[in-house]
């Protein structure tokens, strides 16, 4: 690809990832196609993919933050999170059943979702700024997914792939951020009634609002502002759990309530 322009390469990579959706199966990593792809180039692939979805009629309703745990950062050899866009087509209602046709290789994470009442614009957003700009918080399940076969990803792969975004579910009831200490909120994630793991708000960079502050400041590099009304998924509080047809996931959060979702028990042909 040395003879292609940056714009052409971005277009080629975006279409490569789109083929996973068209074919219904994962594709090879971008880092195999171009071992020298940079993080910034990967974000431009993501932004082009989102732009194409907007042109097709979808709307940005928020953002998600990934790689907020030290364990996941070490796994990919990085020292900071990444982010992706949430679109209106990703929203799943609490308790809804998800057709397995909507996903490729899903994993489920439990997170705290922020809903903003004020814009947040970097580059000097602080945790306190986030708290003041938040309307309320909710419990959330994120169904992360990858267009890369077998989750064989490096940082640039997941960034280009919209931070491995899939779907998300909001539950519980809106709660003012001032009614609880988010760092101390405990969470239990269950699969088919069995406890799979537990977590606490502090698992996300020490405090979920720290993650949102990082996001606002990172987005400044790309000329993007977090807008009032947007949903921000602040990062997983524990390890992601593989989802299979028929699986039911439920997360219970102290003070915030519950959120659950089920995968259909068959894959349509």
XYZ file of N, CA and C in Angstrom:
807
model
N 0.812 -1.203 0.000
C 0.000 0.000 0.000
C 0.854 1.266 0.000
N 2.171 1.120 -0.287
C 3.054 2.274 -0.261
C 2.709 3.297 -1.338
N 2.047 2.852 -2.407
C 1.733 3.755 -3.512
C 0.400 4.467 -3.311
N -0.346 4.116 -2.278
C -1.643 4.742 -2.043
C -1.498 5.965 -1.160
N -2.410 6.912 -1.320
C -2.429 8.082 -0.447
C -3.021 7.696 0.900
N -2.863 8.577 1.900
C -3.441 8.310 3.214
C -4.954 8.189 3.125
N -5.581 9.066 2.327
C -7.038 9.026 2.183
C -7.487 7.721 1.547
N -6.748 7.279 0.544
C -7.101 6.015 -0.117
C -6.926 4.839 0.830
N -5.849 4.869 1.616
C -5.613 3.779 2.569
C -6.718 3.741 3.617
N -7.118 4.916 4.086
C -8.211 4.986 5.063
C -9.482 4.378 4.484
N -9.784 4.697 3.250
C -10.970 4.165 2.575
C -10.887 2.647 2.423
N -9.722 2.159 2.046
C -9.528 0.711 1.872
C -9.721 -0.021 3.193
N -9.155 0.516 4.265
C -9.273 -0.135 5.566
C -10.713 -0.103 6.082
N -11.401 1.009 5.877
C -12.793 1.099 6.317
C -13.650 0.068 5.588
N -13.419 -0.080 4.301
C -14.186 -1.062 3.529
C -13.807 -2.485 3.935
N -12.548 -2.709 4.269
C -12.109 -4.025 4.726
C -12.899 -4.446 5.966
N -13.041 -3.534 6.924
C -13.803 -3.840 8.132
C -15.282 -4.016 7.819
N -15.792 -3.230 6.881
C -17.205 -3.333 6.516
C -17.529 -4.691 5.907
N -16.552 -5.306 5.277
C -16.783 -6.622 4.675
C -17.152 -7.670 5.724
N -16.685 -7.473 6.957
C -17.054 -8.399 8.026
C -18.557 -8.368 8.251
N -19.150 -7.168 8.223
C -20.599 -7.050 8.380
C -21.333 -7.653 7.190
N -20.809 -7.428 5.998
C -21.456 -7.933 4.785
C -21.402 -9.455 4.735
N -20.244 -10.008 5.080
C -20.044 -11.454 4.987
C -20.511 -12.216 6.227
N -20.691 -11.481 7.351
C -21.115 -12.147 8.578
C -20.014 -12.930 9.264
N -18.775 -12.560 9.001
C -17.648 -13.219 9.672
C -16.467 -12.259 9.727
N -15.575 -12.522 10.681
C -14.453 -11.627 10.901
C -13.460 -11.621 9.759
N -12.709 -10.522 9.669
C -11.697 -10.369 8.629
C -10.319 -10.276 9.278
N -9.296 -10.253 8.473
C -7.929 -10.205 8.986
C -7.635 -8.851 9.613
N -6.719 -8.800 10.580
C -6.398 -7.541 11.251
C -5.787 -6.523 10.296
N -6.069 -5.263 10.536
C -5.448 -4.205 9.748
C -3.942 -4.187 9.963
N -3.520 -4.564 11.170
C -2.095 -4.549 11.473
C -1.329 -5.646 10.733
N -2.049 -6.588 10.131
C -1.400 -7.549 9.239
C -1.303 -6.974 7.831
N -2.325 -6.233 7.431
C -2.307 -5.607 6.112
C -1.260 -4.505 6.044
N -1.101 -3.787 7.151
C -0.119 -2.707 7.232
C 0.443 -2.652 8.647
N 1.545 -3.340 8.899
C 2.132 -3.366 10.243
C 2.537 -1.981 10.754
N 2.616 -1.002 9.865
C 3.060 0.338 10.260
C 1.905 1.309 10.490
N 0.676 0.834 10.446
C -0.461 1.723 10.671
C -0.345 2.358 12.058
N -0.562 3.653 12.128
C -0.420 4.372 13.397
C -1.762 4.480 14.105
N -1.709 4.850 15.379
C -2.937 5.053 16.148
C -3.779 6.162 15.506
N -3.125 7.230 15.095
C -3.877 8.335 14.486
C -4.545 7.901 13.180
N -3.842 7.114 12.380
C -4.436 6.603 11.139
C -5.631 5.704 11.461
N -5.506 4.912 12.529
C -6.605 4.028 12.924
C -7.836 4.829 13.325
N -7.626 5.930 14.052
C -8.770 6.775 14.421
C -9.423 7.385 13.172
N -8.636 7.709 12.175
C -9.221 8.258 10.947
C -10.053 7.205 10.219
N -9.643 5.929 10.304
C -10.474 4.852 9.750
C -11.807 4.798 10.491
N -11.736 4.872 11.820
C -12.970 4.875 12.613
C -13.866 6.047 12.224
N -13.290 7.242 12.135
C -14.083 8.433 11.836
C -14.722 8.336 10.451
N -14.004 7.771 9.479
C -14.588 7.592 8.144
C -15.750 6.605 8.190
N -15.572 5.521 8.949
C -16.651 4.531 9.081
C -17.893 5.160 9.698
N -17.704 5.966 10.726
C -18.838 6.636 11.379
C -19.493 7.622 10.408
N -18.676 8.351 9.657
C -19.227 9.308 8.697
C -20.115 8.608 7.672
N -19.690 7.445 7.218
C -20.486 6.680 6.259
C -21.815 6.252 6.877
N -21.797 5.884 8.151
C -23.034 5.477 8.821
C -23.967 6.674 8.999
N -23.401 7.834 9.280
C -24.223 9.034 9.405
C -24.867 9.379 8.058
N -24.113 9.242 6.993
C -24.651 9.508 5.661
C -25.759 8.534 5.297
N -25.720 7.344 5.928
C -26.756 6.339 5.688
C -27.980 6.531 6.584
N -27.926 7.562 7.450
C -29.113 7.887 8.240
C -29.021 7.636 9.725
N -27.910 7.042 10.202
C -27.772 6.825 11.638
C -27.341 8.127 12.329
N -27.432 8.133 13.649
C -27.080 9.314 14.438
C -26.139 8.924 15.577
N -25.196 9.804 15.870
C -24.336 9.609 17.032
C -25.122 9.975 18.285
N -25.192 9.054 19.243
C -25.920 9.306 20.485
C -24.987 9.305 21.702
N -23.711 9.040 21.473
C -22.777 9.045 22.585
C -21.430 8.475 22.197
N -20.647 8.144 23.214
C -19.308 7.588 23.019
C -19.086 6.462 24.015
N -18.107 5.626 23.731
C -17.709 4.575 24.663
C -16.206 4.646 24.873
N -15.786 4.268 26.059
C -14.373 4.252 26.400
C -13.951 2.810 26.630
N -12.862 2.414 25.998
C -12.349 1.060 26.162
C -10.967 1.063 26.771
N -10.493 -0.103 27.130
C -9.144 -0.279 27.677
C -8.912 0.582 28.913
N -9.898 0.611 29.795
C -9.760 1.405 31.021
C -9.128 0.621 32.166
N -8.953 -0.675 31.994
C -8.339 -1.469 33.060
C -6.858 -1.683 32.756
N -6.057 -1.744 33.813
C -4.623 -1.979 33.663
C -4.375 -3.302 32.961
N -5.175 -4.316 33.279
C -4.987 -5.646 32.682
C -5.140 -5.596 31.162
N -6.193 -4.910 30.686
C -6.408 -4.835 29.246
C -5.344 -3.976 28.574
N -4.890 -2.934 29.233
C -3.839 -2.102 28.655
C -2.539 -2.899 28.515
N -2.229 -3.689 29.529
C -1.023 -4.525 29.452
C -1.152 -5.565 28.349
N -2.359 -6.103 28.167
C -2.583 -7.132 27.157
C -2.259 -6.603 25.767
N -2.637 -5.339 25.507
C -2.398 -4.755 24.185
C -1.141 -3.883 24.151
N -0.424 -3.833 25.273
C 0.818 -3.093 25.295
C 0.650 -1.596 25.169
N -0.368 -1.049 25.825
C -0.631 0.393 25.760
C -0.715 0.965 27.166
N -0.704 2.304 27.242
C -0.747 2.962 28.545
C -1.891 3.954 28.655
N -2.881 3.838 27.754
C -4.042 4.714 27.819
C -5.242 4.012 27.194
N -6.444 4.523 27.476
C -7.656 3.911 26.900
C -7.788 4.231 25.411
N -8.901 3.784 24.831
C -9.291 4.214 23.499
C -10.768 4.550 23.536
N -11.318 4.975 22.406
C -12.736 5.344 22.407
C -13.399 4.969 21.084
N -14.726 4.898 21.137
C -15.526 4.674 19.939
C -16.819 5.470 20.023
N -17.558 5.460 18.933
C -18.827 6.184 18.849
C -20.006 5.247 19.097
N -21.019 5.760 19.782
C -22.287 5.043 19.941
C -23.296 5.630 18.950
N -23.945 4.750 18.203
C -24.950 5.159 17.236
C -26.324 4.681 17.676
N -27.356 5.354 17.172
C -28.713 4.982 17.597
C -29.068 3.546 17.227
N -28.421 3.000 16.215
C -28.687 1.613 15.837
C -28.082 0.588 16.774
N -27.298 1.030 17.755
C -26.666 0.114 18.710
C -27.492 -0.086 19.977
N -28.536 0.689 20.145
C -29.290 0.685 21.401
C -30.182 -0.553 21.500
N -30.081 -1.264 22.613
C -30.940 -2.402 22.930
C -31.690 -2.070 24.216
N -32.981 -2.339 24.239
C -33.772 -2.043 25.431
C -33.454 -3.030 26.558
N -33.543 -2.555 27.787
C -33.306 -3.394 28.952
C -34.235 -4.605 28.918
N -33.665 -5.805 29.031
C -34.449 -7.033 29.022
C -34.746 -7.578 27.643
N -34.320 -6.891 26.603
C -34.630 -7.310 25.235
C -33.809 -8.536 24.837
N -34.303 -9.267 23.840
C -33.571 -10.397 23.276
C -32.853 -9.935 22.015
N -31.578 -10.285 21.898
C -30.768 -9.885 20.753
C -30.657 -11.045 19.780
N -31.005 -10.797 18.541
C -30.783 -11.797 17.502
C -29.287 -11.989 17.301
N -28.862 -13.229 17.201
C -27.436 -13.475 17.013
C -26.968 -13.034 15.634
N -27.902 -12.718 14.755
C -27.541 -12.156 13.453
C -26.982 -10.746 13.581
N -27.229 -10.089 14.720
C -26.753 -8.718 14.927
C -25.312 -8.667 15.398
N -24.743 -9.810 15.723
C -23.401 -9.841 16.294
C -22.542 -10.872 15.576
N -21.240 -10.762 15.753
C -20.303 -11.715 15.160
C -19.676 -12.604 16.219
N -19.039 -11.994 17.213
C -18.363 -12.728 18.293
C -18.451 -11.887 19.558
N -19.650 -11.815 20.134
C -19.902 -10.860 21.215
C -19.292 -11.252 22.556
N -18.948 -10.212 23.306
C -18.545 -10.337 24.697
C -19.325 -9.277 25.476
N -19.639 -9.566 26.723
C -20.483 -8.668 27.514
C -19.692 -8.087 28.678
N -19.815 -6.781 28.856
C -19.159 -6.062 29.941
C -20.193 -5.247 30.708
N -19.966 -5.060 31.993
C -20.829 -4.215 32.818
C -20.121 -2.886 33.078
N -20.852 -1.785 32.920
C -20.254 -0.462 33.016
C -21.229 0.520 33.664
N -20.712 1.683 34.019
C -21.539 2.791 34.474
C -21.660 3.788 33.326
N -22.899 4.137 32.969
C -23.151 5.069 31.876
C -23.445 6.458 32.425
N -22.830 7.450 31.823
C -23.078 8.852 32.148
C -23.982 9.448 31.068
N -24.935 10.265 31.479
C -25.733 11.048 30.526
C -25.468 12.521 30.836
N -24.999 13.253 29.835
C -24.546 14.622 30.053
C -25.687 15.633 29.965
N -25.577 16.695 30.752
C -26.508 17.823 30.662
C -25.825 19.071 30.113
N -24.480 19.001 30.013
C -23.701 20.105 29.461
C -22.652 19.532 28.518
N -22.233 20.353 27.553
C -21.133 19.952 26.676
C -19.839 19.849 27.480
N -18.956 18.974 27.034
C -17.615 18.856 27.604
C -16.611 18.958 26.460
N -15.786 19.981 26.505
C -14.813 20.194 25.438
C -13.417 20.292 26.022
N -12.476 19.469 25.503
C -11.097 19.491 25.945
C -10.417 20.777 25.522
N -9.148 20.955 25.872
C -8.230 19.888 26.293
C -7.958 19.808 27.800
N -8.648 20.581 28.612
C -8.300 20.601 30.042
C -9.483 20.204 30.918
N -10.272 19.247 30.472
C -11.415 18.783 31.259
C -10.923 17.957 32.444
N -11.483 18.225 33.614
C -11.111 17.504 34.832
C -12.254 16.581 35.285
N -11.937 15.727 36.248
C -12.968 14.859 36.835
C -14.103 15.695 37.406
N -13.790 16.814 38.054
C -14.827 17.682 38.612
C -15.702 18.279 37.509
N -15.092 18.652 36.390
C -15.874 19.150 35.256
C -16.891 18.109 34.802
N -16.465 16.863 34.759
C -17.358 15.780 34.332
C -18.531 15.647 35.295
N -18.240 15.662 36.582
C -19.301 15.523 37.584
C -20.315 16.662 37.463
N -19.826 17.866 37.211
C -20.721 19.014 37.088
C -21.533 18.987 35.794
N -20.990 18.320 34.777
C -21.675 18.271 33.477
C -22.609 17.080 33.336
N -22.623 16.183 34.332
C -23.418 14.957 34.241
C -24.829 15.178 34.767
N -25.806 14.771 33.982
C -27.198 14.854 34.402
C -27.523 13.715 35.368
N -27.187 12.486 34.942
C -27.415 11.320 35.796
C -26.585 10.147 35.282
N -26.549 9.090 36.076
C -25.840 7.867 35.700
C -26.802 6.696 35.726
N -26.430 5.636 34.993
C -27.249 4.434 34.872
C -26.335 3.204 34.813
N -26.867 2.038 35.193
C -26.114 0.806 34.942
C -26.220 0.436 33.466
N -25.173 -0.156 32.938
C -25.170 -0.481 31.510
C -24.478 -1.816 31.263
N -24.916 -2.478 30.202
C -24.198 -3.614 29.636
C -23.726 -3.193 28.251
N -22.456 -3.388 27.993
C -21.958 -3.179 26.640
C -21.681 -4.535 26.017
N -22.228 -4.758 24.824
C -21.925 -5.960 24.058
C -20.831 -5.579 23.083
N -19.590 -5.807 23.495
C -18.484 -5.496 22.593
C -18.408 -6.579 21.523
N -17.923 -6.209 20.373
C -17.861 -7.131 19.241
C -16.665 -6.731 18.398
N -16.197 -7.627 17.567
C -15.044 -7.313 16.737
C -15.268 -7.782 15.321
N -14.935 -6.923 14.387
C -14.959 -7.304 12.986
C -13.672 -8.038 12.614
N -12.741 -8.135 13.553
C -11.476 -8.837 13.332
C -11.638 -10.290 13.784
N -11.314 -11.224 12.923
C -11.513 -12.647 13.218
C -10.785 -13.054 14.495
N -11.505 -13.796 15.337
C -10.955 -14.411 16.555
C -10.393 -13.396 17.544
N -10.864 -12.144 17.466
C -10.391 -11.097 18.370
C -8.865 -10.984 18.340
N -8.284 -11.229 17.176
C -6.826 -11.176 17.031
C -6.404 -9.730 16.798
N -6.503 -8.916 17.857
C -6.370 -7.466 17.694
C -5.161 -6.890 18.408
N -4.645 -5.831 17.812
C -3.725 -4.914 18.468
C -4.466 -3.592 18.637
N -3.839 -2.638 19.295
C -4.512 -1.377 19.586
C -5.079 -0.718 18.332
N -4.284 -0.662 17.264
C -4.745 0.002 16.046
C -5.962 -0.701 15.445
N -6.027 -2.024 15.602
C -7.167 -2.773 15.061
C -8.460 -2.411 15.773
N -8.418 -2.396 17.099
C -9.648 -2.108 17.846
C -10.068 -0.650 17.671
N -9.098 0.272 17.588
C -9.453 1.675 17.372
C -10.146 1.847 16.028
N -9.557 1.303 14.976
C -10.160 1.430 13.651
C -11.551 0.821 13.611
N -11.746 -0.233 14.390
C -13.013 -0.953 14.452
C -13.957 -0.335 15.477
N -13.916 0.997 15.592
C -14.798 1.727 16.505
C -14.687 1.220 17.933
N -13.436 0.945 18.342
C -13.157 0.448 19.695
C -13.928 -0.833 20.001
N -14.061 -1.671 18.959
C -14.764 -2.962 19.102
C -16.175 -2.781 19.647
N -16.844 -1.748 19.190
C -18.223 -1.495 19.629
C -19.183 -2.480 18.970
N -20.238 -2.807 19.699
C -21.299 -3.641 19.152
C -22.650 -3.037 19.462
N -23.163 -3.356 20.651
C -24.470 -2.883 21.094
C -24.348 -2.469 22.562
N -25.393 -1.821 23.074
C -25.371 -1.510 24.511
C -26.787 -1.420 25.056
N -26.884 -1.662 26.370
C -28.162 -1.686 27.078
C -28.053 -0.790 28.307
N -29.035 0.075 28.506
C -29.109 0.894 29.715
C -30.233 0.373 30.601
N -30.017 0.335 31.902
C -31.037 -0.180 32.812
C -31.189 0.686 34.037
N -31.769 0.088 35.063
C -31.930 0.774 36.335
C -32.781 2.015 36.228
N -32.502 2.957 37.084
C -33.231 4.225 37.072
C -32.224 5.364 37.149
N -32.514 6.481 36.496
C -31.574 7.611 36.534
C -31.290 8.031 37.975
N -30.027 8.201 38.279
C -29.624 8.583 39.632
C -28.624 9.734 39.532
N -28.850 10.756 40.318
C -27.930 11.901 40.332
C -26.545 11.443 40.754
N -25.558 11.997 40.104
C -24.183 11.617 40.389
C -23.775 12.018 41.802
N -24.525 12.936 42.402
C -24.197 13.415 43.744
C -24.798 12.527 44.839
N -25.563 11.505 44.438
C -26.207 10.630 45.411
C -25.367 9.416 45.774
N -24.185 9.282 45.165
C -23.361 8.112 45.449
C -21.911 8.399 45.101
N -21.030 7.568 45.643
C -19.604 7.636 45.340
C -19.339 6.613 44.248
N -19.170 7.089 43.025
C -19.053 6.178 41.890
C -17.853 5.239 42.002
N -16.800 5.697 42.626
C -15.621 4.842 42.763
C -15.901 3.627 43.633
N -16.886 3.739 44.524
C -17.190 2.665 45.469
C -18.395 1.814 45.060
N -19.005 2.115 43.920
C -20.179 1.347 43.488
C -19.766 -0.068 43.103
N -20.342 -1.049 43.759
C -20.040 -2.445 43.460
C -20.937 -3.001 42.381
N -20.442 -4.015 41.662
C -21.183 -4.622 40.558
C -20.988 -6.131 40.556
N -22.060 -6.858 40.245
C -21.995 -8.306 40.064
C -22.535 -8.624 38.675
N -21.757 -9.329 37.870
C -22.171 -9.709 36.521
C -22.468 -11.199 36.482
N -23.692 -11.555 36.074
C -24.125 -12.952 36.031
C -24.419 -13.382 34.597
N -24.115 -14.639 34.316
C -24.449 -15.264 33.032
C -25.269 -16.508 33.321
N -26.492 -16.524 32.826
C -27.408 -17.649 33.051
C -27.563 -17.953 34.545
N -27.622 -16.883 35.346
C -27.845 -17.011 36.776
C -26.614 -17.304 37.603
N -25.479 -17.476 36.963
C -24.236 -17.784 37.675
C -23.351 -16.546 37.717
N -22.812 -16.243 38.891
C -21.914 -15.106 39.016
C -20.626 -15.385 38.243
N -20.318 -14.496 37.296
C -19.111 -14.651 36.482
C -17.961 -13.802 37.024
N -18.266 -12.594 37.428
C -17.242 -11.758 38.038
C -17.891 -10.588 38.766
N -17.086 -9.888 39.520
C -17.545 -8.715 40.255
C -16.592 -7.562 39.958
N -17.049 -6.366 40.270
C -16.201 -5.208 40.031
C -16.645 -4.036 40.868
N -15.910 -2.957 40.746
C -16.212 -1.736 41.489
C -15.844 -0.557 40.607
N -16.492 0.584 40.828
C -16.271 1.750 39.986
C -14.813 2.141 39.842
N -14.046 1.950 40.893
C -12.629 2.327 40.875
C -11.819 1.506 39.875
N -12.388 0.404 39.358
C -11.669 -0.420 38.381
C -11.428 0.327 37.082
N -12.216 1.378 36.830
C -12.073 2.165 35.608
C -11.214 3.396 35.890
N -9.910 3.239 35.759
C -8.932 4.317 35.958
C -9.039 4.997 37.323
N -9.532 4.269 38.326
C -9.650 4.829 39.666
C -10.980 5.491 39.933
N -11.629 6.007 38.892
C -12.945 6.639 39.020
C -13.539 6.764 37.617
N -14.799 6.347 37.424
C -15.394 6.433 36.082
C -15.360 7.838 35.477
N -15.483 8.871 36.306
C -15.454 10.240 35.776
C -14.078 10.595 35.229
N -13.027 9.969 35.744
C -11.686 10.172 35.200
C -11.628 9.695 33.757
N -12.318 8.589 33.489
C -12.376 8.053 32.125
C -13.063 9.046 31.181
N -14.154 9.626 31.642
C -14.898 10.568 30.800
C -14.068 11.828 30.548
N -13.332 12.266 31.563
C -12.444 13.421 31.385
C -11.369 13.112 30.346
N -10.786 11.930 30.445
C -9.795 11.514 29.444
C -10.411 11.569 28.047
N -11.625 11.068 27.917
C -12.296 11.035 26.622
C -12.479 12.439 26.051
N -12.988 13.344 26.857
C -13.211 14.710 26.379
C -11.909 15.340 25.898
N -10.838 15.086 26.609
C -9.546 15.658 26.231
C -8.967 14.980 24.989
N -9.164 13.680 24.860
C -8.684 12.960 23.675
C -9.448 13.406 22.427
N -10.752 13.574 22.564
C -11.568 13.975 21.418
C -11.172 15.341 20.889
N -10.636 16.191 21.753
C -10.196 17.524 21.334
C -9.170 17.418 20.205
N -8.359 16.360 20.230
C -7.341 16.160 19.194
C -7.963 15.980 17.820
N -9.224 15.565 17.785
C -9.899 15.295 16.514
C -11.043 16.271 16.264
N -11.058 17.371 17.039
C -12.060 18.407 16.823
C -13.461 17.999 17.217
N -13.595 17.081 18.187
C -14.906 16.563 18.601
C -15.193 16.996 20.037
N -16.426 17.412 20.284
C -16.879 17.813 21.618
C -17.958 16.859 22.100
N -17.909 16.472 23.373
C -19.002 15.699 23.960
C -20.185 16.635 24.157
N -21.367 16.230 23.707
C -22.530 17.096 23.693
C -23.532 16.740 24.791
N -24.233 17.753 25.273
C -25.316 17.524 26.226
C -26.298 16.521 25.648
N -26.731 15.574 26.481
C -27.656 14.541 26.039
C -26.980 13.254 25.605
N -25.666 13.301 25.372
C -24.971 12.092 24.940
C -24.808 11.099 26.088
N -24.805 9.812 25.721
C -24.531 8.716 26.651
C -23.047 8.381 26.549
N -22.387 8.273 27.684
C -20.972 7.910 27.712
C -20.812 6.623 28.514
N -20.379 5.558 27.858
C -20.062 4.311 28.553
C -18.631 4.438 29.061
N -18.468 4.435 30.378
C -17.218 4.889 30.981
C -16.144 3.822 31.114
N -16.437 2.574 30.759
C -15.413 1.542 30.813
C -15.820 0.365 31.685
N -15.370 -0.814 31.284
C -15.759 -2.045 31.974
C -15.222 -2.091 33.395
N -16.047 -2.617 34.307
C -15.652 -2.759 35.703
C -15.068 -4.137 36.000
N -15.101 -5.019 34.992
C -14.522 -6.357 35.154
C -14.297 -6.943 33.769
N -13.819 -8.162 33.729
C -13.506 -8.793 32.447
C -14.750 -9.022 31.599
N -14.569 -8.979 30.283
C -15.662 -9.274 29.352
C -15.918 -10.778 29.309
N -17.199 -11.144 29.184
C -17.607 -12.554 29.180
C -18.179 -12.910 27.802
N -17.731 -14.019 27.234
C -18.218 -14.445 25.926
C -19.726 -14.679 25.955
N -20.409 -14.252 24.905
C -21.844 -14.484 24.767
C -22.125 -15.503 23.675
N -23.005 -16.453 23.978
C -23.399 -17.491 23.022
C -24.923 -17.484 22.873
N -25.445 -18.096 21.786
C -26.898 -18.160 21.630
C -27.579 -18.736 22.876
N -28.636 -18.069 23.329
C -29.393 -18.516 24.492
C -28.911 -17.951 25.813
N -27.762 -17.312 25.841
C -27.228 -16.786 27.098
C -28.027 -15.574 27.590
N -28.199 -15.520 28.919
C -28.844 -14.377 29.569
C -27.829 -13.716 30.487
N -27.647 -12.419 30.325
C -26.699 -11.662 31.139
C -27.450 -10.661 32.007
N -27.016 -10.555 33.238
C -27.603 -9.611 34.178
C -26.497 -9.000 35.030
N -26.521 -7.685 35.152
C -25.584 -7.002 36.036
C -26.368 -6.272 37.106
N -25.957 -6.441 38.346
C -26.572 -5.753 39.478
C -25.552 -4.784 40.067
N -25.955 -3.533 40.188
C -25.085 -2.485 40.715
C -25.653 -1.967 42.035
N -24.784 -1.760 43.015
C -25.219 -1.129 44.263
C -25.777 0.254 43.950
N -26.961 0.530 44.463
C -27.647 1.824 44.336
C -28.219 2.084 42.935
N -27.540 1.604 41.897
C -27.965 1.929 40.530
C -29.009 0.962 39.971
N -29.113 -0.235 40.538
C -30.118 -1.175 40.055
C -29.546 -2.202 39.091
N -30.423 -2.755 38.246
C -30.060 -3.887 37.394
C -30.239 -3.547 35.924
N -29.528 -4.327 35.109
C -29.671 -4.250 33.667
C -29.449 -5.662 33.129
N -30.260 -6.075 32.151
C -30.106 -7.439 31.643
C -30.452 -7.516 30.169
N -29.949 -8.559 29.537
C -30.199 -8.788 28.118
C -30.031 -10.273 27.830
N -30.679 -10.740 26.786
C -30.609 -12.151 26.419
C -30.302 -12.279 24.936
N -29.465 -13.255 24.597
C -29.236 -13.585 23.197
C -30.241 -14.647 22.762
N -30.754 -14.522 21.550
C -31.676 -15.546 21.045
C -30.968 -16.895 21.016
N -31.740 -17.975 21.165
C -31.128 -19.285 21.298
C -30.868 -19.974 19.972
N -31.007 -19.248 18.879
C -30.690 -19.826 17.578
C -30.123 -18.742 16.682
N -29.351 -19.181 15.708
C -28.776 -18.278 14.707
C -29.566 -18.456 13.424
N -30.228 -17.394 12.978
C -31.005 -17.477 11.738
C -30.073 -17.672 10.545
N -30.534 -18.442 9.599
C -29.751 -18.689 8.385
C -30.088 -17.652 7.322
